[in-house]
């Protein structure tokens, strides 16, 4: 901290997993470090770099984007460089593609060192289990940046914790693990989610399990950074001490990495002067009358899910803006959105509902005065965005950390989870309508709204968010010359 305050500047390389739910928060961390005067290199592949939001002009001298040549992987379509480019069942092949980046990254690092630009740090994601060995050859320390909440990593547990308390069936994941005694009992996976979580412990098409990757990386790096904070993490403030004890490495919250005044400046409107059509539509709606519906770009939705969600919005009778993304497997060329929705749905909801298939500036939508609630898949980034703007949540989780997040936010009474069949995860229109009306129409909704606004005030404490970055900056400065891992 004192060294950082005295003006010591760092050279940091960030290398995220090839998924936009990871690329964007890594870019946000890169921007915050660059804004503090540090030199930052953001590494990915050509197509991903091209699809990133532009770097703000004032940060461009200190933040450079480097594209490594992607490897050819059997089974991956040409040009598939992220999970957004493939259906969920091919995500394992993206992990093989990440492994194929080892040689290009080694060449990039060797060249940087040869040019006298040896990084002070390399910050990596859960999947880069091969990278610490390359970094060690050049004496460069590594840290991990986890974009999931700390509760997810604590729930998965360390290698030693799992050896001491093995979980052998999916049902074992429907309760908090023994090392998470402080977790509320509700913060666990549903039976229909547990198969996915249990699968993280099994080798996939890359030949390595996700958990083995995570364990190896955590064991070989100096510390772990989390996109989280004491105020918002599903497991609460004590989770960082728990993780420090579990992994015997510091667990460092970086804050939410989303301050309203720092986001939304590089969109179409600021570049061209044209106001996006979805914002124009919102301009014509009454205050707090619209529920914004967005389930991310990779939610494993079925045709039945889409129909029941649509009909649930119709039955609920509220105004809605739906950021509609064609699910993988339903994106064949020529497929019209109308074919994926119930017959006549758009006609029946015209005037009070908008299904939008183009680009949606989500942060600016959530900041709009017409939006009164957020129907979300509970991806961590989307959840943070919704709560930073004080919106109560209607929650429809699917995979990864989403179920844990939904349970925690329901415990905090900032929203409700759509009721689902415990065994297969199916839901119906009446389940959607009931959850939407509880938040948007019924008296109970005032409680959710009040609690969400209280959390907005906490997350909007800029001094506290800056303090998290101060503490992270201090760790990066102090630990870079400590050669013990």
PDB file of C-alpha atoms in Angstrom, residues 83-338:
ATOM      1  CA  UNK A  83     -18.049 -20.252 -25.620  1.00  0.00           C
ATOM      2  CA  UNK A  84     -20.423 -17.795 -27.321  1.00  0.00           C
ATOM      3  CA  UNK A  85     -19.502 -19.374 -30.666  1.00  0.00           C
ATOM      4  CA  UNK A  86     -20.491 -22.950 -29.788  1.00  0.00           C
ATOM      5  CA  UNK A  87     -23.371 -24.815 -28.126  1.00  0.00           C
ATOM      6  CA  UNK A  88     -22.847 -25.708 -24.451  1.00  0.00           C
ATOM      7  CA  UNK A  89     -21.871 -29.296 -25.225  1.00  0.00           C
ATOM      8  CA  UNK A  90     -18.801 -28.020 -27.107  1.00  0.00           C
ATOM      9  CA  UNK A  91     -17.482 -25.823 -24.293  1.00  0.00           C
ATOM     10  CA  UNK A  92     -15.074 -28.637 -23.423  1.00  0.00           C
ATOM     11  CA  UNK A  93     -13.447 -28.149 -26.832  1.00  0.00           C
ATOM     12  CA  UNK A  94     -12.883 -24.482 -26.009  1.00  0.00           C
ATOM     13  CA  UNK A  95     -10.824 -25.745 -23.052  1.00  0.00           C
ATOM     14  CA  UNK A  96      -8.740 -27.735 -25.541  1.00  0.00           C
ATOM     15  CA  UNK A  97      -8.312 -24.520 -27.513  1.00  0.00           C
ATOM     16  CA  UNK A  98      -7.098 -22.764 -24.356  1.00  0.00           C
ATOM     17  CA  UNK A  99      -4.543 -25.524 -23.832  1.00  0.00           C
ATOM     18  CA  UNK A 100      -3.428 -24.991 -27.422  1.00  0.00           C
ATOM     19  CA  UNK A 101      -2.536 -21.390 -26.559  1.00  0.00           C
ATOM     20  CA  UNK A 102       0.352 -22.522 -24.330  1.00  0.00           C
ATOM     21  CA  UNK A 103       3.007 -22.306 -27.059  1.00  0.00           C
ATOM     22  CA  UNK A 104       1.851 -18.904 -28.415  1.00  0.00           C
ATOM     23  CA  UNK A 105       1.714 -17.526 -24.875  1.00  0.00           C
ATOM     24  CA  UNK A 106       5.191 -18.852 -24.106  1.00  0.00           C
ATOM     25  CA  UNK A 107       6.480 -17.098 -27.228  1.00  0.00           C
ATOM     26  CA  UNK A 108       4.688 -13.873 -26.265  1.00  0.00           C
ATOM     27  CA  UNK A 109       6.199 -13.909 -22.763  1.00  0.00           C
ATOM     28  CA  UNK A 110       9.698 -14.770 -23.984  1.00  0.00           C
ATOM     29  CA  UNK A 111       9.537 -11.897 -26.470  1.00  0.00           C
ATOM     30  CA  UNK A 112       8.332  -9.477 -23.781  1.00  0.00           C
ATOM     31  CA  UNK A 113      11.220 -10.448 -21.517  1.00  0.00           C
ATOM     32  CA  UNK A 114      13.718 -10.188 -24.388  1.00  0.00           C
ATOM     33  CA  UNK A 115      12.469  -6.663 -25.110  1.00  0.00           C
ATOM     34  CA  UNK A 116      12.999  -5.657 -21.498  1.00  0.00           C
ATOM     35  CA  UNK A 117       9.309  -5.740 -20.650  1.00  0.00           C
ATOM     36  CA  UNK A 118       9.213  -8.541 -18.117  1.00  0.00           C
ATOM     37  CA  UNK A 119       5.766  -8.435 -16.474  1.00  0.00           C
ATOM     38  CA  UNK A 120       5.510  -7.961 -12.742  1.00  0.00           C
ATOM     39  CA  UNK A 121       2.407 -10.173 -12.686  1.00  0.00           C
ATOM     40  CA  UNK A 122       0.384 -12.518 -14.835  1.00  0.00           C
ATOM     41  CA  UNK A 123      -3.256 -12.736 -13.730  1.00  0.00           C
ATOM     42  CA  UNK A 124      -4.942 -15.897 -15.004  1.00  0.00           C
ATOM     43  CA  UNK A 125      -8.298 -17.646 -14.981  1.00  0.00           C
ATOM     44  CA  UNK A 126      -9.404 -21.033 -13.665  1.00  0.00           C
ATOM     45  CA  UNK A 127      -8.443 -22.870 -16.860  1.00  0.00           C
ATOM     46  CA  UNK A 128      -4.771 -21.947 -17.364  1.00  0.00           C
ATOM     47  CA  UNK A 129      -3.219 -24.764 -15.337  1.00  0.00           C
ATOM     48  CA  UNK A 130      -0.251 -24.924 -17.750  1.00  0.00           C
ATOM     49  CA  UNK A 131       0.668 -21.256 -17.457  1.00  0.00           C
ATOM     50  CA  UNK A 132       2.441 -21.010 -14.049  1.00  0.00           C
ATOM     51  CA  UNK A 133       5.202 -23.321 -15.320  1.00  0.00           C
ATOM     52  CA  UNK A 134       5.820 -20.987 -18.266  1.00  0.00           C
ATOM     53  CA  UNK A 135       5.817 -17.965 -15.971  1.00  0.00           C
ATOM     54  CA  UNK A 136       8.244 -19.666 -13.592  1.00  0.00           C
ATOM     55  CA  UNK A 137      10.803 -19.990 -16.402  1.00  0.00           C
ATOM     56  CA  UNK A 138      10.990 -16.184 -16.493  1.00  0.00           C
ATOM     57  CA  UNK A 139      10.567 -15.553 -12.778  1.00  0.00           C
ATOM     58  CA  UNK A 140       7.141 -13.947 -13.188  1.00  0.00           C
ATOM     59  CA  UNK A 141       4.621 -14.476 -10.356  1.00  0.00           C
ATOM     60  CA  UNK A 142       0.993 -15.379 -11.082  1.00  0.00           C
ATOM     61  CA  UNK A 143      -2.311 -14.624  -9.389  1.00  0.00           C
ATOM     62  CA  UNK A 144      -5.790 -15.949 -10.131  1.00  0.00           C
ATOM     63  CA  UNK A 145      -8.795 -13.692 -10.802  1.00  0.00           C
ATOM     64  CA  UNK A 146     -12.090 -15.463 -10.135  1.00  0.00           C
ATOM     65  CA  UNK A 147     -15.090 -13.772 -11.753  1.00  0.00           C
ATOM     66  CA  UNK A 148     -17.533 -16.021  -9.882  1.00  0.00           C
ATOM     67  CA  UNK A 149     -18.517 -15.088  -6.308  1.00  0.00           C
ATOM     68  CA  UNK A 150     -16.255 -16.308  -3.547  1.00  0.00           C
ATOM     69  CA  UNK A 151     -19.110 -18.497  -2.288  1.00  0.00           C
ATOM     70  CA  UNK A 152     -18.855 -20.673  -5.408  1.00  0.00           C
ATOM     71  CA  UNK A 153     -15.143 -21.379  -4.889  1.00  0.00           C
ATOM     72  CA  UNK A 154     -15.721 -22.034  -1.187  1.00  0.00           C
ATOM     73  CA  UNK A 155     -18.574 -24.432  -2.013  1.00  0.00           C
ATOM     74  CA  UNK A 156     -16.318 -26.357  -4.408  1.00  0.00           C
ATOM     75  CA  UNK A 157     -13.591 -26.477  -1.756  1.00  0.00           C
ATOM     76  CA  UNK A 158      -9.878 -27.170  -1.821  1.00  0.00           C
ATOM     77  CA  UNK A 159      -8.284 -30.471  -2.816  1.00  0.00           C
ATOM     78  CA  UNK A 160      -7.559 -31.328   0.811  1.00  0.00           C
ATOM     79  CA  UNK A 161     -11.072 -30.422   1.991  1.00  0.00           C
ATOM     80  CA  UNK A 162     -12.615 -32.683  -0.638  1.00  0.00           C
ATOM     81  CA  UNK A 163     -10.239 -35.505   0.274  1.00  0.00           C
ATOM     82  CA  UNK A 164     -11.248 -35.194   3.919  1.00  0.00           C
ATOM     83  CA  UNK A 165     -14.968 -34.900   3.154  1.00  0.00           C
ATOM     84  CA  UNK A 166     -15.585 -36.589  -0.223  1.00  0.00           C
ATOM     85  CA  UNK A 167     -18.807 -35.968  -2.123  1.00  0.00           C
ATOM     86  CA  UNK A 168     -19.646 -39.010  -4.201  1.00  0.00           C
ATOM     87  CA  UNK A 169     -23.235 -38.429  -5.389  1.00  0.00           C
ATOM     88  CA  UNK A 170     -25.085 -35.423  -6.875  1.00  0.00           C
ATOM     89  CA  UNK A 171     -27.201 -35.307  -3.710  1.00  0.00           C
ATOM     90  CA  UNK A 172     -24.053 -34.414  -1.752  1.00  0.00           C
ATOM     91  CA  UNK A 173     -24.071 -31.042  -3.518  1.00  0.00           C
ATOM     92  CA  UNK A 174     -27.619 -30.168  -2.427  1.00  0.00           C
ATOM     93  CA  UNK A 175     -26.390 -29.167   1.051  1.00  0.00           C
ATOM     94  CA  UNK A 176     -23.506 -26.898   2.070  1.00  0.00           C
ATOM     95  CA  UNK A 177     -20.207 -28.796   2.441  1.00  0.00           C
ATOM     96  CA  UNK A 178     -18.869 -29.536   5.911  1.00  0.00           C
ATOM     97  CA  UNK A 179     -16.164 -26.862   5.635  1.00  0.00           C
ATOM     98  CA  UNK A 180     -18.834 -24.197   4.979  1.00  0.00           C
ATOM     99  CA  UNK A 181     -20.521 -24.394   8.366  1.00  0.00           C
ATOM    100  CA  UNK A 182     -21.389 -20.701   8.241  1.00  0.00           C
ATOM    101  CA  UNK A 183     -23.366 -21.009   4.983  1.00  0.00           C
ATOM    102  CA  UNK A 184     -27.156 -20.689   5.298  1.00  0.00           C
ATOM    103  CA  UNK A 185     -28.669 -24.084   4.534  1.00  0.00           C
ATOM    104  CA  UNK A 186     -30.536 -22.639   1.550  1.00  0.00           C
ATOM    105  CA  UNK A 187     -27.307 -21.719  -0.246  1.00  0.00           C
ATOM    106  CA  UNK A 188     -26.770 -25.019  -2.005  1.00  0.00           C
ATOM    107  CA  UNK A 189     -27.642 -26.547  -5.354  1.00  0.00           C
ATOM    108  CA  UNK A 190     -31.016 -27.949  -6.324  1.00  0.00           C
ATOM    109  CA  UNK A 191     -31.129 -31.570  -7.408  1.00  0.00           C
ATOM    110  CA  UNK A 192     -31.577 -30.595 -11.046  1.00  0.00           C
ATOM    111  CA  UNK A 193     -28.419 -28.447 -10.829  1.00  0.00           C
ATOM    112  CA  UNK A 194     -26.286 -30.928  -8.911  1.00  0.00           C
ATOM    113  CA  UNK A 195     -25.308 -33.112 -11.884  1.00  0.00           C
ATOM    114  CA  UNK A 196     -23.609 -30.128 -13.495  1.00  0.00           C
ATOM    115  CA  UNK A 197     -21.666 -29.289 -10.326  1.00  0.00           C
ATOM    116  CA  UNK A 198     -20.642 -32.900  -9.762  1.00  0.00           C
ATOM    117  CA  UNK A 199     -19.441 -32.991 -13.366  1.00  0.00           C
ATOM    118  CA  UNK A 200     -16.839 -30.325 -12.587  1.00  0.00           C
ATOM    119  CA  UNK A 201     -14.887 -32.997 -10.717  1.00  0.00           C
ATOM    120  CA  UNK A 202     -14.730 -35.356 -13.732  1.00  0.00           C
ATOM    121  CA  UNK A 203     -12.325 -35.087 -16.698  1.00  0.00           C
ATOM    122  CA  UNK A 204     -13.871 -33.526 -19.804  1.00  0.00           C
ATOM    123  CA  UNK A 205     -12.876 -33.582 -23.477  1.00  0.00           C
ATOM    124  CA  UNK A 206      -9.718 -31.641 -22.636  1.00  0.00           C
ATOM    125  CA  UNK A 207      -8.566 -34.594 -20.509  1.00  0.00           C
ATOM    126  CA  UNK A 208      -8.608 -32.541 -17.298  1.00  0.00           C
ATOM    127  CA  UNK A 209     -11.469 -31.743 -14.914  1.00  0.00           C
ATOM    128  CA  UNK A 210     -12.349 -28.147 -14.144  1.00  0.00           C
ATOM    129  CA  UNK A 211     -11.643 -28.745 -10.475  1.00  0.00           C
ATOM    130  CA  UNK A 212      -8.193 -30.187 -11.151  1.00  0.00           C
ATOM    131  CA  UNK A 213      -7.421 -27.081 -13.196  1.00  0.00           C
ATOM    132  CA  UNK A 214      -8.628 -24.823 -10.403  1.00  0.00           C
ATOM    133  CA  UNK A 215      -6.776 -26.706  -7.678  1.00  0.00           C
ATOM    134  CA  UNK A 216      -3.510 -26.794  -9.622  1.00  0.00           C
ATOM    135  CA  UNK A 217      -3.697 -23.091 -10.437  1.00  0.00           C
ATOM    136  CA  UNK A 218      -4.553 -22.087  -6.876  1.00  0.00           C
ATOM    137  CA  UNK A 219      -1.708 -24.197  -5.520  1.00  0.00           C
ATOM    138  CA  UNK A 220       0.829 -22.660  -7.913  1.00  0.00           C
ATOM    139  CA  UNK A 221      -0.108 -18.971  -7.664  1.00  0.00           C
ATOM    140  CA  UNK A 222       0.480 -16.343  -4.977  1.00  0.00           C
ATOM    141  CA  UNK A 223      -3.104 -15.421  -4.197  1.00  0.00           C
ATOM    142  CA  UNK A 224      -6.652 -15.298  -5.575  1.00  0.00           C
ATOM    143  CA  UNK A 225      -8.553 -12.140  -6.492  1.00  0.00           C
ATOM    144  CA  UNK A 226     -12.364 -12.185  -6.441  1.00  0.00           C
ATOM    145  CA  UNK A 227     -14.875  -9.991  -8.220  1.00  0.00           C
ATOM    146  CA  UNK A 228     -16.777  -9.639  -4.993  1.00  0.00           C
ATOM    147  CA  UNK A 229     -16.946  -7.781  -1.725  1.00  0.00           C
ATOM    148  CA  UNK A 230     -17.906  -8.231   1.919  1.00  0.00           C
ATOM    149  CA  UNK A 231     -21.203  -6.493   1.227  1.00  0.00           C
ATOM    150  CA  UNK A 232     -22.499  -8.589  -1.674  1.00  0.00           C
ATOM    151  CA  UNK A 233     -20.906 -12.028  -1.734  1.00  0.00           C
ATOM    152  CA  UNK A 234     -23.542 -14.752  -1.290  1.00  0.00           C
ATOM    153  CA  UNK A 235     -21.557 -16.268   1.581  1.00  0.00           C
ATOM    154  CA  UNK A 236     -21.024 -12.967   3.395  1.00  0.00           C
ATOM    155  CA  UNK A 237     -17.935 -11.196   4.679  1.00  0.00           C
ATOM    156  CA  UNK A 238     -16.431 -14.245   6.391  1.00  0.00           C
ATOM    157  CA  UNK A 239     -15.954 -16.128   3.131  1.00  0.00           C
ATOM    158  CA  UNK A 240     -12.591 -14.492   2.359  1.00  0.00           C
ATOM    159  CA  UNK A 241     -11.106 -15.645   5.650  1.00  0.00           C
ATOM    160  CA  UNK A 242     -12.566 -19.116   4.997  1.00  0.00           C
ATOM    161  CA  UNK A 243     -10.960 -19.263   1.540  1.00  0.00           C
ATOM    162  CA  UNK A 244      -7.631 -18.020   2.872  1.00  0.00           C
ATOM    163  CA  UNK A 245      -7.712 -20.895   5.347  1.00  0.00           C
ATOM    164  CA  UNK A 246      -8.945 -23.492   2.831  1.00  0.00           C
ATOM    165  CA  UNK A 247      -6.311 -22.756   0.204  1.00  0.00           C
ATOM    166  CA  UNK A 248      -3.563 -21.370   2.472  1.00  0.00           C
ATOM    167  CA  UNK A 249      -3.311 -18.389   0.130  1.00  0.00           C
ATOM    168  CA  UNK A 250      -4.714 -14.866   0.522  1.00  0.00           C
ATOM    169  CA  UNK A 251      -8.250 -14.393  -0.836  1.00  0.00           C
ATOM    170  CA  UNK A 252      -8.620 -10.757  -1.901  1.00  0.00           C
ATOM    171  CA  UNK A 253     -11.902  -9.047  -2.840  1.00  0.00           C
ATOM    172  CA  UNK A 254     -11.485  -6.500  -5.644  1.00  0.00           C
ATOM    173  CA  UNK A 255     -14.975  -5.021  -5.267  1.00  0.00           C
ATOM    174  CA  UNK A 256     -17.763  -5.273  -7.815  1.00  0.00           C
ATOM    175  CA  UNK A 257     -15.765  -3.605 -10.629  1.00  0.00           C
ATOM    176  CA  UNK A 258     -18.806  -1.742 -11.805  1.00  0.00           C
ATOM    177  CA  UNK A 259     -19.288   1.859 -10.797  1.00  0.00           C
ATOM    178  CA  UNK A 260     -22.159   3.544 -12.657  1.00  0.00           C
ATOM    179  CA  UNK A 261     -20.234   6.716 -13.414  1.00  0.00           C
ATOM    180  CA  UNK A 262     -17.451   4.713 -15.098  1.00  0.00           C
ATOM    181  CA  UNK A 263     -19.652   2.643 -17.412  1.00  0.00           C
ATOM    182  CA  UNK A 264     -21.825   3.212 -20.447  1.00  0.00           C
ATOM    183  CA  UNK A 265     -19.624   5.904 -22.008  1.00  0.00           C
ATOM    184  CA  UNK A 266     -18.397   3.924 -24.980  1.00  0.00           C
ATOM    185  CA  UNK A 267     -21.692   2.855 -26.469  1.00  0.00           C
ATOM    186  CA  UNK A 268     -23.285   3.753 -29.779  1.00  0.00           C
ATOM    187  CA  UNK A 269     -24.769   6.981 -28.499  1.00  0.00           C
ATOM    188  CA  UNK A 270     -21.458   8.442 -27.344  1.00  0.00           C
ATOM    189  CA  UNK A 271     -19.773   7.430 -30.608  1.00  0.00           C
ATOM    190  CA  UNK A 272     -22.439   8.377 -33.139  1.00  0.00           C
ATOM    191  CA  UNK A 273     -24.938  10.557 -31.303  1.00  0.00           C
ATOM    192  CA  UNK A 274     -27.757   8.068 -32.055  1.00  0.00           C
ATOM    193  CA  UNK A 275     -29.824   6.937 -29.079  1.00  0.00           C
ATOM    194  CA  UNK A 276     -30.382   3.150 -29.135  1.00  0.00           C
ATOM    195  CA  UNK A 277     -33.940   2.167 -30.056  1.00  0.00           C
ATOM    196  CA  UNK A 278     -34.475   0.162 -26.875  1.00  0.00           C
ATOM    197  CA  UNK A 279     -33.745   3.293 -24.837  1.00  0.00           C
ATOM    198  CA  UNK A 280     -36.142   5.274 -27.001  1.00  0.00           C
ATOM    199  CA  UNK A 281     -38.822   2.663 -26.292  1.00  0.00           C
ATOM    200  CA  UNK A 282     -38.120   2.904 -22.575  1.00  0.00           C
ATOM    201  CA  UNK A 283     -38.390   6.680 -22.792  1.00  0.00           C
ATOM    202  CA  UNK A 284     -42.084   6.241 -23.630  1.00  0.00           C
ATOM    203  CA  UNK A 285     -42.859   3.972 -20.655  1.00  0.00           C
ATOM    204  CA  UNK A 286     -43.999   5.105 -17.171  1.00  0.00           C
ATOM    205  CA  UNK A 287     -41.424   5.205 -14.357  1.00  0.00           C
ATOM    206  CA  UNK A 288     -40.576   1.842 -12.744  1.00  0.00           C
ATOM    207  CA  UNK A 289     -43.161   0.052 -14.892  1.00  0.00           C
ATOM    208  CA  UNK A 290     -40.949  -2.251 -16.997  1.00  0.00           C
ATOM    209  CA  UNK A 291     -39.307  -5.538 -16.068  1.00  0.00           C
ATOM    210  CA  UNK A 292     -36.104  -6.030 -18.025  1.00  0.00           C
ATOM    211  CA  UNK A 293     -35.646  -9.669 -19.103  1.00  0.00           C
ATOM    212  CA  UNK A 294     -32.164 -10.929 -19.996  1.00  0.00           C
ATOM    213  CA  UNK A 295     -30.833 -14.446 -19.549  1.00  0.00           C
ATOM    214  CA  UNK A 296     -27.326 -13.911 -20.866  1.00  0.00           C
ATOM    215  CA  UNK A 297     -25.942 -15.153 -24.138  1.00  0.00           C
ATOM    216  CA  UNK A 298     -25.288 -18.767 -23.163  1.00  0.00           C
ATOM    217  CA  UNK A 299     -28.166 -19.963 -20.964  1.00  0.00           C
ATOM    218  CA  UNK A 300     -29.104 -23.533 -22.002  1.00  0.00           C
ATOM    219  CA  UNK A 301     -32.720 -22.708 -22.810  1.00  0.00           C
ATOM    220  CA  UNK A 302     -35.012 -25.203 -24.527  1.00  0.00           C
ATOM    221  CA  UNK A 303     -37.894 -24.412 -26.858  1.00  0.00           C
ATOM    222  CA  UNK A 304     -40.267 -25.214 -23.986  1.00  0.00           C
ATOM    223  CA  UNK A 305     -38.403 -22.789 -21.700  1.00  0.00           C
ATOM    224  CA  UNK A 306     -38.782 -19.982 -24.222  1.00  0.00           C
ATOM    225  CA  UNK A 307     -42.502 -20.618 -24.666  1.00  0.00           C
ATOM    226  CA  UNK A 308     -43.237 -20.838 -20.951  1.00  0.00           C
ATOM    227  CA  UNK A 309     -41.184 -17.727 -20.213  1.00  0.00           C
ATOM    228  CA  UNK A 310     -42.989 -15.779 -22.921  1.00  0.00           C
ATOM    229  CA  UNK A 311     -46.436 -16.930 -21.842  1.00  0.00           C
ATOM    230  CA  UNK A 312     -45.543 -16.225 -18.208  1.00  0.00           C
ATOM    231  CA  UNK A 313     -44.713 -12.621 -19.080  1.00  0.00           C
ATOM    232  CA  UNK A 314     -47.995 -12.386 -20.939  1.00  0.00           C
ATOM    233  CA  UNK A 315     -50.012 -13.843 -18.041  1.00  0.00           C
ATOM    234  CA  UNK A 316     -48.259 -11.517 -15.574  1.00  0.00           C
ATOM    235  CA  UNK A 317     -49.636  -8.574 -17.544  1.00  0.00           C
ATOM    236  CA  UNK A 318     -46.700  -6.244 -16.866  1.00  0.00           C
ATOM    237  CA  UNK A 319     -44.631  -4.142 -19.237  1.00  0.00           C
ATOM    238  CA  UNK A 320     -41.433  -5.885 -20.289  1.00  0.00           C
ATOM    239  CA  UNK A 321     -38.315  -5.436 -22.381  1.00  0.00           C
ATOM    240  CA  UNK A 322     -36.844  -8.798 -23.367  1.00  0.00           C
ATOM    241  CA  UNK A 323     -33.235  -8.874 -24.590  1.00  0.00           C
ATOM    242  CA  UNK A 324     -33.806 -11.991 -26.677  1.00  0.00           C
ATOM    243  CA  UNK A 325     -30.913 -14.248 -27.610  1.00  0.00           C
ATOM    244  CA  UNK A 326     -31.433 -17.308 -29.759  1.00  0.00           C
ATOM    245  CA  UNK A 327     -30.298 -20.329 -27.734  1.00  0.00           C
ATOM    246  CA  UNK A 328     -27.520 -22.473 -29.154  1.00  0.00           C
ATOM    247  CA  UNK A 329     -28.979 -25.108 -31.415  1.00  0.00           C
ATOM    248  CA  UNK A 330     -31.866 -22.816 -32.404  1.00  0.00           C
ATOM    249  CA  UNK A 331     -29.749 -20.327 -34.309  1.00  0.00           C
ATOM    250  CA  UNK A 332     -29.913 -21.866 -37.765  1.00  0.00           C
ATOM    251  CA  UNK A 333     -29.656 -19.281 -40.545  1.00  0.00           C
ATOM    252  CA  UNK A 334     -33.078 -18.004 -41.509  1.00  0.00           C
ATOM    253  CA  UNK A 335     -34.684 -18.890 -38.184  1.00  0.00           C
ATOM    254  CA  UNK A 336     -37.037 -16.042 -37.323  1.00  0.00           C
ATOM    255  CA  UNK A 337     -37.507 -15.057 -33.697  1.00  0.00           C
ATOM    256  CA  UNK A 338     -41.245 -15.350 -34.176  1.00  0.00           C
TER     257      UNK A 338
END
